[in-house]
mmCIF file of C-alpha atoms in Angstrom:
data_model
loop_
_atom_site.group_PDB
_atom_site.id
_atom_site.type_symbol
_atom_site.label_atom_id
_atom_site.label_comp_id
_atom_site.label_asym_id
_atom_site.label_seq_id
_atom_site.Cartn_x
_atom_site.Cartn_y
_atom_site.Cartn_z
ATOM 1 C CA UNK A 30 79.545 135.817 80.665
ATOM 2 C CA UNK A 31 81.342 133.013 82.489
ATOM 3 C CA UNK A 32 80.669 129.499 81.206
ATOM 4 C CA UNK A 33 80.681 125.842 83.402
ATOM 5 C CA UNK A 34 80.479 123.216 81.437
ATOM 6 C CA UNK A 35 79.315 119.711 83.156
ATOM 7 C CA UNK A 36 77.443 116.113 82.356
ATOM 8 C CA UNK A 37 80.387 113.847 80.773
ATOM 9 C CA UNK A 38 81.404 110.574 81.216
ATOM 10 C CA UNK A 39 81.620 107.307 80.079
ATOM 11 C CA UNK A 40 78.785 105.559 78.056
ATOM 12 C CA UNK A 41 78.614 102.574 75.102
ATOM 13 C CA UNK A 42 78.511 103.211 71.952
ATOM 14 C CA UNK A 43 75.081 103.511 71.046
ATOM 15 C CA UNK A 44 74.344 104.746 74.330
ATOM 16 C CA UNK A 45 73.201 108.584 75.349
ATOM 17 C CA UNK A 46 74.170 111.287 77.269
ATOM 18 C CA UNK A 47 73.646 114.996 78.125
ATOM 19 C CA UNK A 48 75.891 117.175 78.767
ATOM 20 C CA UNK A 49 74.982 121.029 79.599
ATOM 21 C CA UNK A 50 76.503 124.470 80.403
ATOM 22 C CA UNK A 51 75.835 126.509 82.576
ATOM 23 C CA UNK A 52 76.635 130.454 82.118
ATOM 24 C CA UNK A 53 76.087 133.637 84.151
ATOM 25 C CA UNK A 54 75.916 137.157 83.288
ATOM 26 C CA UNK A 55 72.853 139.470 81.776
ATOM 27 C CA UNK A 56 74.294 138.466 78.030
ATOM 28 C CA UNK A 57 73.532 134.694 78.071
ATOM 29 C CA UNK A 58 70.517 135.205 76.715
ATOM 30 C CA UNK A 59 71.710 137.302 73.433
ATOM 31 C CA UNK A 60 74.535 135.232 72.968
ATOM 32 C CA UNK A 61 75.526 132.726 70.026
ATOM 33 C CA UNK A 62 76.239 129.633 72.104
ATOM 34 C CA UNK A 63 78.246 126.791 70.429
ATOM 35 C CA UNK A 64 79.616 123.228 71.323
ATOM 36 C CA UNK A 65 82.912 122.296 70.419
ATOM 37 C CA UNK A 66 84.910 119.219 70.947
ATOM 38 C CA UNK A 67 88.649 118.121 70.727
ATOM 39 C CA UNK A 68 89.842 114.576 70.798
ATOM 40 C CA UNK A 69 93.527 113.854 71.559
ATOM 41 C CA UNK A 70 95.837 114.993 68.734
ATOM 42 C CA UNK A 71 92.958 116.703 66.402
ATOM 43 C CA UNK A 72 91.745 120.412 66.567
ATOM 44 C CA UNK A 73 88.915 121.260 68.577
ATOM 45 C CA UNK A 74 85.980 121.238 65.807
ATOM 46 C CA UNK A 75 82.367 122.642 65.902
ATOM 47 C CA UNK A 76 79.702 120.159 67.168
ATOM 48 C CA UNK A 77 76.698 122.655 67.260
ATOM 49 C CA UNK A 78 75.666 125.668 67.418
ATOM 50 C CA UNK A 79 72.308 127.970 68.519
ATOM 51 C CA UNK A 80 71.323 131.390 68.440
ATOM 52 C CA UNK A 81 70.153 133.727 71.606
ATOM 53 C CA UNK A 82 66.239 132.613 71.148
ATOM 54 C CA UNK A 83 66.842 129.345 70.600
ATOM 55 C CA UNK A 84 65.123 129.448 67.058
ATOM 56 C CA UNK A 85 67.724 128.729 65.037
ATOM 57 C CA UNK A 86 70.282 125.902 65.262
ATOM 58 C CA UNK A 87 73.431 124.760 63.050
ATOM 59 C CA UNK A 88 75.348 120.846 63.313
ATOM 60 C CA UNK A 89 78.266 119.541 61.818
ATOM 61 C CA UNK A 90 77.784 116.744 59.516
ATOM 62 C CA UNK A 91 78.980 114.483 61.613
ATOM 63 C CA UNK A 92 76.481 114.961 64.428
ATOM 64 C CA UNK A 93 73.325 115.900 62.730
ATOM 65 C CA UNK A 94 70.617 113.967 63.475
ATOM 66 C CA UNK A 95 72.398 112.584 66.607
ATOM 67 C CA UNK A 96 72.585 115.422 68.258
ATOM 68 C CA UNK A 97 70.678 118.168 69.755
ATOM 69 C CA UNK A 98 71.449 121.401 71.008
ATOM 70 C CA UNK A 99 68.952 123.179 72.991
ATOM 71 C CA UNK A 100 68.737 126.177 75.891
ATOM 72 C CA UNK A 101 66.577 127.709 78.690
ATOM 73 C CA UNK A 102 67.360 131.555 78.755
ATOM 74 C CA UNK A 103 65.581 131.014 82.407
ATOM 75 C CA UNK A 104 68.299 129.370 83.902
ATOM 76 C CA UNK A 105 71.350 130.335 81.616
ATOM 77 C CA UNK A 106 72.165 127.021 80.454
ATOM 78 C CA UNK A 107 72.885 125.503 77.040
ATOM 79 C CA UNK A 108 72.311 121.294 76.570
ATOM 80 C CA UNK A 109 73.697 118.956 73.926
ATOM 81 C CA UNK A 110 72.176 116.033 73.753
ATOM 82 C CA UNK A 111 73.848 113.256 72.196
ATOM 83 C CA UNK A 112 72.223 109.906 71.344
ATOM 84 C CA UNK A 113 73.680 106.893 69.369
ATOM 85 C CA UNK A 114 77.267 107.878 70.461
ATOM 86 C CA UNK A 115 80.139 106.330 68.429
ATOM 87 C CA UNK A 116 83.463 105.588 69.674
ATOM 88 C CA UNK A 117 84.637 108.422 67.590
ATOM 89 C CA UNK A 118 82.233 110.799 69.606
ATOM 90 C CA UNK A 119 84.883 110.201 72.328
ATOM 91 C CA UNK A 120 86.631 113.932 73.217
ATOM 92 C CA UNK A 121 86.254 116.602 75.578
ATOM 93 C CA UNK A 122 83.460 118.887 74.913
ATOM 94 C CA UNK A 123 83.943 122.511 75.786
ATOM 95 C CA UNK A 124 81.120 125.293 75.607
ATOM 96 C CA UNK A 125 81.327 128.576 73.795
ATOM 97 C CA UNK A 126 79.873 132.110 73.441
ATOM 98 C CA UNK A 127 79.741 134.642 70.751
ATOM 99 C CA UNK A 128 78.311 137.255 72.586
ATOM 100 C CA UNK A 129 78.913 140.142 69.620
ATOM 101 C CA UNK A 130 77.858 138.503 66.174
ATOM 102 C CA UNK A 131 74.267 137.081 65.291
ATOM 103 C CA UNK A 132 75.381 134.307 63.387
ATOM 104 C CA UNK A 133 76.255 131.081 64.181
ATOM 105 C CA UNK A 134 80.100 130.121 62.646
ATOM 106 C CA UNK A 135 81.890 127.311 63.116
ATOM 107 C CA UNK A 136 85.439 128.629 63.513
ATOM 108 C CA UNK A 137 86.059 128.746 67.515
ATOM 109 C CA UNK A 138 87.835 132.057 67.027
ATOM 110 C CA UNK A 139 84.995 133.632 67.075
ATOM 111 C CA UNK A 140 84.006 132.406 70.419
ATOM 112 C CA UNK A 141 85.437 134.828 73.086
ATOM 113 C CA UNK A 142 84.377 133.057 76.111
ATOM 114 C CA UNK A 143 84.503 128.927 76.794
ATOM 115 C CA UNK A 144 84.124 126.809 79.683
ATOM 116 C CA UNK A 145 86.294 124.318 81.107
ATOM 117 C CA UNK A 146 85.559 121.539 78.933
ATOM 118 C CA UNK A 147 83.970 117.915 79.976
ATOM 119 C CA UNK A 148 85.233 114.629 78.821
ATOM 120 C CA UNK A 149 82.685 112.516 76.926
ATOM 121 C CA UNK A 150 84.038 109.030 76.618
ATOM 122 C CA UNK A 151 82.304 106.523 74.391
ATOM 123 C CA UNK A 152 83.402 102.534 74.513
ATOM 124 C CA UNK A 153 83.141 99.632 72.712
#
């Protein structure tokens, strides 16, 4: 699996925005795909998580209920949505798979494969 993240960019606070990755390879669609971010001078933390069907989804704290993590197996892409952004949203967002356990963790060393990351930037 090979991962390309995309969809960032600047937007108020309060504001919305999408961002989505796109992946290739037959496993996408068995894989534990996650969203991570990591603001300057913190550690990259879990945003969301979703299993291989889609069924089953897990959010930090501080996103849930803001956020939404969704996918279409059909075209190998994961989405976040985010909605009522706060300044502290503000980080790049990077897109993970777990393509060998059927759980969804939070700790991004269980992610083998990530994408490039995109740069959400929320302002005042």
């Amino acid at each position: 699996v090979q991962l390309q993240a995309s969809g960032g960019g600047l937007v108020q606070a309060g504001g919305s925005l999408r961002v989505s990755c796109a992946g290739s390879g037959r496993s996408f669609s068995t894989s534990i795909m996650g969203w991570f971010r990591q603001a300057p001078g913190k550690d990259r933390e879990f945003v969301a998580g979703i299993n291989g069907s889609g069924g089953k989804t897990r959010y930090s704290d501080s996103v849930k209920g803001r956020f939404t993590i969704s996918r279409d197996n059909g075209k190998n892409t994961v989405y976040l949505q985010m909605n009522s952004l706060k300044l502290e949203d503000t980080a790049v967002y990077y897109c993970a798979a777990d393509l060998r356990s059927g759980f969804i963790y939070v700790s991004a060393s269980v992610y083998g494969v990530w994408g490039q990351g995109t740069q959400v930037t929320v302002s005042s």
